[in-house]
Backbone as CSV, one residue per row, in Angstrom:
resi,resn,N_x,N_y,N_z,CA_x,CA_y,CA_z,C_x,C_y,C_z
1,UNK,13.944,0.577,-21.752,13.628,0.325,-20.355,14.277,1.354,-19.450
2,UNK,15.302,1.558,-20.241,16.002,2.783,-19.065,17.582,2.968,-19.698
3,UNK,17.773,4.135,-19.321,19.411,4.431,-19.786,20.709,5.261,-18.548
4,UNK,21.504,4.724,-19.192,22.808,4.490,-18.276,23.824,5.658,-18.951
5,UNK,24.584,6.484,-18.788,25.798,6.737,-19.812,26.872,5.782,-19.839
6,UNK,27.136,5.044,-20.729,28.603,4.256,-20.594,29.711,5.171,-20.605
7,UNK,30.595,5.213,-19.894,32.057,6.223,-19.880,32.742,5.013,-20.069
8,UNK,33.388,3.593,-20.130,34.086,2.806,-20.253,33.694,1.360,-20.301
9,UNK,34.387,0.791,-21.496,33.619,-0.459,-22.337,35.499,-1.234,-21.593
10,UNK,35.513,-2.782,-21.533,36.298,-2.811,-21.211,36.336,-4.862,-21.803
11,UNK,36.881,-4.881,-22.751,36.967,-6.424,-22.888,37.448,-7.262,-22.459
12,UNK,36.337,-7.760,-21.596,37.074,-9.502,-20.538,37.466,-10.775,-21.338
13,UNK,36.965,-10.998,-22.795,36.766,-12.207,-23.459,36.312,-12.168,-25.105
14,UNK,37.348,-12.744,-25.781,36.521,-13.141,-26.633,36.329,-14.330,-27.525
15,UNK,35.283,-14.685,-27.791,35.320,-16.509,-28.467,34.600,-16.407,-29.494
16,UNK,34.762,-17.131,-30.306,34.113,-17.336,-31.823,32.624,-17.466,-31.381
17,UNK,31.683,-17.190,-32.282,30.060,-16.957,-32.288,29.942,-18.313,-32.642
18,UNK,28.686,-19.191,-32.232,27.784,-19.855,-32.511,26.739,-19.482,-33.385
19,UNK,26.922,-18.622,-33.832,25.842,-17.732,-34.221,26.344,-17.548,-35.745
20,UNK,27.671,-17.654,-36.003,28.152,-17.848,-37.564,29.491,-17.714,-37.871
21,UNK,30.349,-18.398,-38.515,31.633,-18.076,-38.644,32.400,-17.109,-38.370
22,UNK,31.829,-15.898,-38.911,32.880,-14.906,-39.174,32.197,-13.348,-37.903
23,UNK,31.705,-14.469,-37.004,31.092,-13.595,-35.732,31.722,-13.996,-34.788
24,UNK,31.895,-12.845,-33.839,32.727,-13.281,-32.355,31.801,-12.923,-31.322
25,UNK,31.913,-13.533,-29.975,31.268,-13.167,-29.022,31.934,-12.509,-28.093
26,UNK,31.528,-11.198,-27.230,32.369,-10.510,-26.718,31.514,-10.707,-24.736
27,UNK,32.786,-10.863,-24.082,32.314,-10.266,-23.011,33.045,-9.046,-22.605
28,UNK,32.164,-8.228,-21.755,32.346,-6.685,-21.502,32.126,-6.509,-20.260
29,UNK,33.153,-5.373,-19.468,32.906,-4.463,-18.628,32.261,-3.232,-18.668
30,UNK,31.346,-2.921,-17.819,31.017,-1.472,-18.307,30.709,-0.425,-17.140
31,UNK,31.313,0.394,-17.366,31.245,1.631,-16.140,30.031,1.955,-16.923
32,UNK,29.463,2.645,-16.091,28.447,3.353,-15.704,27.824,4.470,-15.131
33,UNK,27.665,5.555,-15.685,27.554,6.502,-14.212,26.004,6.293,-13.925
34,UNK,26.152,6.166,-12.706,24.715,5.779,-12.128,24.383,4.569,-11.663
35,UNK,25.241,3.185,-12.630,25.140,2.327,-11.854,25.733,2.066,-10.587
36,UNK,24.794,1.375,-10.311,24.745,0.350,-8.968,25.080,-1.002,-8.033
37,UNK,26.142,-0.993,-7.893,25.626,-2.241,-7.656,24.578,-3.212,-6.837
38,UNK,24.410,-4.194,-7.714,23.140,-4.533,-6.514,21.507,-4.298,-7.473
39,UNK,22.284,-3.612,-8.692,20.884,-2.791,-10.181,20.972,-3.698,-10.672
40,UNK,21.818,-4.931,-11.041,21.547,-5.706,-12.065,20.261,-6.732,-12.029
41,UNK,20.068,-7.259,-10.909,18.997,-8.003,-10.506,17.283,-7.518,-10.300
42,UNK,17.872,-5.830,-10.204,16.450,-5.220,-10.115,15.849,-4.941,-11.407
43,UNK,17.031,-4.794,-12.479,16.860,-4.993,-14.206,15.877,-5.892,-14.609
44,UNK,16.697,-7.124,-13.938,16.385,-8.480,-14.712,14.615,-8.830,-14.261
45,UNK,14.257,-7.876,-12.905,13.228,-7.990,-12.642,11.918,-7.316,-13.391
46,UNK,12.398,-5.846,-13.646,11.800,-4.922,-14.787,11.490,-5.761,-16.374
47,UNK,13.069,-5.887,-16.784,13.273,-6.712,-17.953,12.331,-7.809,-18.146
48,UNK,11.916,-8.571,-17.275,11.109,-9.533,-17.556,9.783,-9.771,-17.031
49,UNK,9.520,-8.482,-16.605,7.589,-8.229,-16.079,7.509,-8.780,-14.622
50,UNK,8.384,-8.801,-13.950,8.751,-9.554,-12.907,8.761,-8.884,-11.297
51,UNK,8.702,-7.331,-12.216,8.583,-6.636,-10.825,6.937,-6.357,-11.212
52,UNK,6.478,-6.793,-10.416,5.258,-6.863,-10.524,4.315,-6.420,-9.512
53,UNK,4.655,-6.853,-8.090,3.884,-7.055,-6.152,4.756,-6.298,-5.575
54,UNK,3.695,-5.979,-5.002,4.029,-5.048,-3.763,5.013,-6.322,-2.760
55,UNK,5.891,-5.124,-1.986,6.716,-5.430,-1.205,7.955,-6.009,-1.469
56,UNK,8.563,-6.210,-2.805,9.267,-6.715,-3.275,10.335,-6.466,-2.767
57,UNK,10.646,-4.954,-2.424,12.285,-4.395,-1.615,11.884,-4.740,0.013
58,UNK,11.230,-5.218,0.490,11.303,-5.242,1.879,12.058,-6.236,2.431
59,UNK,12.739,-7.429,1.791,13.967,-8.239,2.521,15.358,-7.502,1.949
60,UNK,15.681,-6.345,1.356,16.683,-6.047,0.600,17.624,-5.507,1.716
61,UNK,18.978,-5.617,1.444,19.751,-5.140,2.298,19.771,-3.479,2.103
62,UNK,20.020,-2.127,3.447,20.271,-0.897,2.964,21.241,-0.626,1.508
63,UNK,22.033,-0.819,1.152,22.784,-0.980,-0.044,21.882,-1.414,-1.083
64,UNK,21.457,-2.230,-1.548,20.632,-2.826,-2.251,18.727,-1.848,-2.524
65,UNK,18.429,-1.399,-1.650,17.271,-0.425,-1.732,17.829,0.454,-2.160
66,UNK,19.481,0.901,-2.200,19.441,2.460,-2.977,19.851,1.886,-4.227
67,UNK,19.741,0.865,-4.834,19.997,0.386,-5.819,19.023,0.357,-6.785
68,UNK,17.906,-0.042,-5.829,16.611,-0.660,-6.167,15.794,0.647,-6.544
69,UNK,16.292,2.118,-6.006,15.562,3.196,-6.173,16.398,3.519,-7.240
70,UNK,17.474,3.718,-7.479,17.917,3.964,-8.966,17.468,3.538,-10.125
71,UNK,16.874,2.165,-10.040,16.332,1.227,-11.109,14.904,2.111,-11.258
72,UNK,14.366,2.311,-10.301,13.227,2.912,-10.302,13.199,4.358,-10.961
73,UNK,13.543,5.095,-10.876,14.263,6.297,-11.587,14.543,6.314,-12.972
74,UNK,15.378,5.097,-13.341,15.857,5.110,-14.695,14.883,4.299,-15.636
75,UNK,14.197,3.620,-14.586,12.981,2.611,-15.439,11.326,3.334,-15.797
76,UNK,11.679,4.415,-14.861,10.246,5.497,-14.685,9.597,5.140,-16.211
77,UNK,10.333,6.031,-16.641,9.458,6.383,-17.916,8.967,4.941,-18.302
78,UNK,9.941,3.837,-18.690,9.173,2.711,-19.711,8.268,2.012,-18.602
79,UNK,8.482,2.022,-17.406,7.094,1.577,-16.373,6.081,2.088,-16.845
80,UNK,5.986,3.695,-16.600,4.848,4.367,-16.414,4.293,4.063,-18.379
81,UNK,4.714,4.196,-18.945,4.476,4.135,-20.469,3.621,5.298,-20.825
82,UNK,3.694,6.363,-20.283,3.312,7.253,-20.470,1.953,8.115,-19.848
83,UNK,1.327,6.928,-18.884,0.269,7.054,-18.175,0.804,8.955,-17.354
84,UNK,-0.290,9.301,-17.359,-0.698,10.205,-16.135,-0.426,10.805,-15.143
85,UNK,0.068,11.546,-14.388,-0.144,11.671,-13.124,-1.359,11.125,-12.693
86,UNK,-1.893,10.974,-11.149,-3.063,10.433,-10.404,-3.620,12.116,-10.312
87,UNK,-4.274,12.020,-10.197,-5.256,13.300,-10.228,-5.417,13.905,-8.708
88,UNK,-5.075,15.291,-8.872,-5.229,16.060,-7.300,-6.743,15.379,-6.408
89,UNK,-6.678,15.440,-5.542,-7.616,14.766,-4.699,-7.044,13.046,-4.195
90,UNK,-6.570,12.759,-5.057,-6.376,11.121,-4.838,-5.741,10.812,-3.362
91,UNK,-6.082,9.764,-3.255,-5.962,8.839,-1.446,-4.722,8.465,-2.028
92,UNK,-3.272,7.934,-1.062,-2.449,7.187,-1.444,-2.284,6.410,0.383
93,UNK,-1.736,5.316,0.226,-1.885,4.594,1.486,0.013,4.118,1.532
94,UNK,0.250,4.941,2.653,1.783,4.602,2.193,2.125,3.606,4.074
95,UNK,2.394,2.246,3.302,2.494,1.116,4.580,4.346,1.724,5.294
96,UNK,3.961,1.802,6.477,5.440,2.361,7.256,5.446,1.066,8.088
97,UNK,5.243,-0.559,7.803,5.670,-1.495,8.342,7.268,-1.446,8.083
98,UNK,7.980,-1.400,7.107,9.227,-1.675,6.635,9.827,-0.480,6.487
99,UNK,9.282,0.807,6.693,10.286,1.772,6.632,11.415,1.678,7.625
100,UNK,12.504,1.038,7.356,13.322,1.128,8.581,14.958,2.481,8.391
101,UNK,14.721,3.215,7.144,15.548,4.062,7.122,15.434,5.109,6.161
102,UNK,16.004,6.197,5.268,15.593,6.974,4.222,15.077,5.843,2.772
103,UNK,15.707,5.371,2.963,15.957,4.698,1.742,14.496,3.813,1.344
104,UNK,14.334,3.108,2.703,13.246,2.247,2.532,11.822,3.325,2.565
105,UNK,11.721,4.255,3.422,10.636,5.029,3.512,10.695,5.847,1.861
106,UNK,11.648,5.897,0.919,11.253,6.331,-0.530,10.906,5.134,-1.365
107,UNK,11.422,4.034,-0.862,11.070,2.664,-1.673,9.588,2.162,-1.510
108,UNK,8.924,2.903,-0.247,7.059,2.315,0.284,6.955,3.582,-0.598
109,UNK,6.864,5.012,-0.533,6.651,5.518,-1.121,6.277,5.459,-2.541
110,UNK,7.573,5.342,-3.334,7.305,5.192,-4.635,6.269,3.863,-4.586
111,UNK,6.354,2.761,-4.333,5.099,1.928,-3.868,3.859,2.111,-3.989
112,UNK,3.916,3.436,-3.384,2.419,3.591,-2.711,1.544,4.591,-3.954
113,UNK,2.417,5.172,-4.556,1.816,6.391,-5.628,2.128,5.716,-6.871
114,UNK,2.810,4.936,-7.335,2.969,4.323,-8.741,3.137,2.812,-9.097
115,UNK,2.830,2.014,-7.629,2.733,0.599,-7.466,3.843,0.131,-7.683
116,UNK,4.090,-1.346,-7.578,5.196,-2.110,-7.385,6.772,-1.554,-7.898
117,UNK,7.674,-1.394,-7.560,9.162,-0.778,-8.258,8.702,0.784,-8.968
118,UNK,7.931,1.467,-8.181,7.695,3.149,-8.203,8.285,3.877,-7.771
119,UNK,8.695,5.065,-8.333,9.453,5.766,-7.917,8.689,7.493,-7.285
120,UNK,9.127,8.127,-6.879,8.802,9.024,-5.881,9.883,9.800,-5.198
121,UNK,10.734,9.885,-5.651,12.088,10.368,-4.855,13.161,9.514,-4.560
122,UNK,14.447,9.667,-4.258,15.541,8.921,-3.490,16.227,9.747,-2.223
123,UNK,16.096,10.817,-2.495,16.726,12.076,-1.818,15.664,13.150,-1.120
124,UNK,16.019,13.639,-0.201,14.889,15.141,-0.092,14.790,15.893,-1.075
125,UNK,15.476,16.076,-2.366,15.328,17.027,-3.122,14.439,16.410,-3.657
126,UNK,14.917,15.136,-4.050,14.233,14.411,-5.331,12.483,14.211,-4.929
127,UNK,12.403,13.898,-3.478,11.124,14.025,-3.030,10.231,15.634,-3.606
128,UNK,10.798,16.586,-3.587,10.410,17.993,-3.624,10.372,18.375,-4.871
129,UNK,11.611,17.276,-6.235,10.854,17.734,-7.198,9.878,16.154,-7.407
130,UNK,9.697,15.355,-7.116,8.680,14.823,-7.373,7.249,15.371,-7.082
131,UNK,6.631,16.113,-6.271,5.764,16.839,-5.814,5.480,18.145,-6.394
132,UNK,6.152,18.122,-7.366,6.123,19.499,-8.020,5.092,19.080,-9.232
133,UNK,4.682,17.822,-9.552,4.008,17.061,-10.741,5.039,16.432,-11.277
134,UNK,4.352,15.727,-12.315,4.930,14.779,-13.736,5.541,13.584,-13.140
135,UNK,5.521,12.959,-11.686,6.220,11.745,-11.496,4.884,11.205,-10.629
136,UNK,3.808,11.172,-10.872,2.863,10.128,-10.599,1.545,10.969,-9.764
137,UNK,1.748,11.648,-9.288,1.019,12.403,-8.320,0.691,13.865,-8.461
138,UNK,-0.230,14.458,-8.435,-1.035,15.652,-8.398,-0.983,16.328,-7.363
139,UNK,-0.713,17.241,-6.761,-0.918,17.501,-5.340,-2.131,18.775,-5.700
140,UNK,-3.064,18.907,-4.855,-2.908,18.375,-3.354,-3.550,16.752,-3.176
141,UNK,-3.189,16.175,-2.214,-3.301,14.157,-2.477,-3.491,14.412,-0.707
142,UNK,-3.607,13.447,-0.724,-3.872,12.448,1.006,-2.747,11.547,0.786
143,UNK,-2.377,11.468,1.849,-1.375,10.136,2.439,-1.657,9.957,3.750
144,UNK,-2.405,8.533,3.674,-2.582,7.952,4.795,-1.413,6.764,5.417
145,UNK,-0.534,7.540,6.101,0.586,6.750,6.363,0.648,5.810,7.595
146,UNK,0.216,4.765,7.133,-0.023,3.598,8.552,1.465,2.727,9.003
147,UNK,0.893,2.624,10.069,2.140,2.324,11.119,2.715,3.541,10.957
148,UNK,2.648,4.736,11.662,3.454,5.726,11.404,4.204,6.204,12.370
149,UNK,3.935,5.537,13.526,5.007,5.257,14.814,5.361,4.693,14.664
150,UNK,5.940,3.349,13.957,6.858,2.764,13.617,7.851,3.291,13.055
151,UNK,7.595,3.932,12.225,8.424,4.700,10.931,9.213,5.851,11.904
152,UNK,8.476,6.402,12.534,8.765,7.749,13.252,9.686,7.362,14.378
153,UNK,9.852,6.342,15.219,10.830,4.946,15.582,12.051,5.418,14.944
154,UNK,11.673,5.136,13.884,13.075,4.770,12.901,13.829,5.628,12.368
155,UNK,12.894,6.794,11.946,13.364,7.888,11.188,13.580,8.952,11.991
156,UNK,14.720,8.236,13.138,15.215,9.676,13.830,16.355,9.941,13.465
157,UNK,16.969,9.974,12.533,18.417,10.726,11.984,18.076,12.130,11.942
158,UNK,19.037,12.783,12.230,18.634,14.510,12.709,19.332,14.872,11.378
159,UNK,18.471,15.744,10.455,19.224,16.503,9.431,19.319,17.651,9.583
160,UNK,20.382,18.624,9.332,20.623,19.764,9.276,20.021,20.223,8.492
161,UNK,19.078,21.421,8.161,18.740,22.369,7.405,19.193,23.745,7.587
162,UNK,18.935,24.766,7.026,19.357,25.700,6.633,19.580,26.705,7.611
163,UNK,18.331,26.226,8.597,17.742,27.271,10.211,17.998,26.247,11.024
164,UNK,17.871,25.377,11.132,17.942,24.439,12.218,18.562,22.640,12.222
165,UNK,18.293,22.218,12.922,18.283,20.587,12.943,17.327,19.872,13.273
166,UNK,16.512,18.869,12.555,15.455,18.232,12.511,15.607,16.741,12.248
167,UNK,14.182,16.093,13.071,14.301,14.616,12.934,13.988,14.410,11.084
168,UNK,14.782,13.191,10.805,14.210,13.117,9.285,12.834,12.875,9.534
169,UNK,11.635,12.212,10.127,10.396,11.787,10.303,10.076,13.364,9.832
170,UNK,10.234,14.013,10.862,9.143,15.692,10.787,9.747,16.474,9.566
171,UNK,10.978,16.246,9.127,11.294,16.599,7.877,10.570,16.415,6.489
172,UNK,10.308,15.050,7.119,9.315,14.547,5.451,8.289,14.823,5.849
173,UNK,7.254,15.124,6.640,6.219,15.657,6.943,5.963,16.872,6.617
174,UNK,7.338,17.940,7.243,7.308,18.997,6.686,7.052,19.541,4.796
175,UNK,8.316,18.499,4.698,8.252,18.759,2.820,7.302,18.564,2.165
176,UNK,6.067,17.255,2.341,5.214,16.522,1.764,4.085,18.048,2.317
177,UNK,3.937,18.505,3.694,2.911,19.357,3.574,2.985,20.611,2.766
178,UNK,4.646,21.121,2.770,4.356,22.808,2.021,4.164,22.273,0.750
179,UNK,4.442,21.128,0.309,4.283,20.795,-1.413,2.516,20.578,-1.634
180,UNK,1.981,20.480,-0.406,0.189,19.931,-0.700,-0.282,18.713,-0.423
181,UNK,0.978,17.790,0.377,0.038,16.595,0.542,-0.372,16.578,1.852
182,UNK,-1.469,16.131,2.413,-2.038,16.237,3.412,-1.886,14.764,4.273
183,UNK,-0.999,14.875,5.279,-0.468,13.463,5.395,-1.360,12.957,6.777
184,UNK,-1.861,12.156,6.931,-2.498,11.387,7.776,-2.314,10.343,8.310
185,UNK,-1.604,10.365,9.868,-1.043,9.464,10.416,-1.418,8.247,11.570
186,UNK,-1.564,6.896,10.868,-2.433,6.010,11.476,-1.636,5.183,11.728
């Protein structure tokens, strides 16, 4: 379903097995690099076919959506099961009701190009190599991004780039167009 590096195993407990005499049951700590907290529940959702519908991260706290995009990331591959990119030309309809910050505007995203708990980026980079191929999408694509004054509302954190300072909104506009997607704002 997805992998973690363990750097540290750490034993909280241990009690004889139910399972047979000369077996013990262990409970464990485990570092993680990469985990999250706030990932375990988005697991248990993967783990059991459960992430399933759209909108699922939209009551999540900010903390918890960058959680929820990590899961997405590390779960890519056994989601996708090996399916495809979507083929250059394709429509994607990305809902900016709930974009209320970076985090959530990559969480509709991945949404919108690989359905329920999809991934698509977490970061500006990660957006730029997602668009490069192999994470769901073909470019050149359409994105018809509705409510997009809402989003554009929201997504005024000014990022520094290299030449200048920019709203994040026209930032991701920017990136999504030199990569080929043709974004369309309704």
């Amino acid at each position: 379903m997805g992998a973690y590096f363990v750097g540290e195993v750490t034993v909280v407990d241990v009690a004889p097995s139910a399972r047979g005499a000369d077996l013990v049951d262990l409970t464990v700590t485990l570092w993680c690099e990469g985990g999250l907290p706030g990932a375990e529940r988005v697991w248990d959702l993967v783990r059991t076919g459960r992430l399933n519908r759209p909108g699922m991260w939209h009551e999540l706290a900010p903390a918890d959506r960058h959680a929820w995009l990590s899961v997405a990331l590390m779960s890519r591959g056994y989601r996708r099961k090996g399916r495809p990119d979507a083929p250059a030309g394709r429509v994607f309809t990305l809902d900016g009701r709930h974009i209320v910050d970076e985090d959530s505007f990559y969480c509709a995203l991945g949404e919108a190009v690989d359905g329920p708990g999809g991934y698509f980026g977490w970061n500006l980079d990660a957006l730029d190599d997602c668009l490069c191929g192999g994470w769901g999408a073909t470019t050149p694509f359409t994105l018809h991004w509705d409510f997009s004054a809402a989003s554009r509302a929201r997504l005024t954190e000014v990022v520094q780039t290299a030449d200048r300072d920019v709203a994040l909104f026209d930032l991701l506009l920017e990136i999504l167009g030199e990569r080929g997607a043709r974004v369309i704002l309704r």
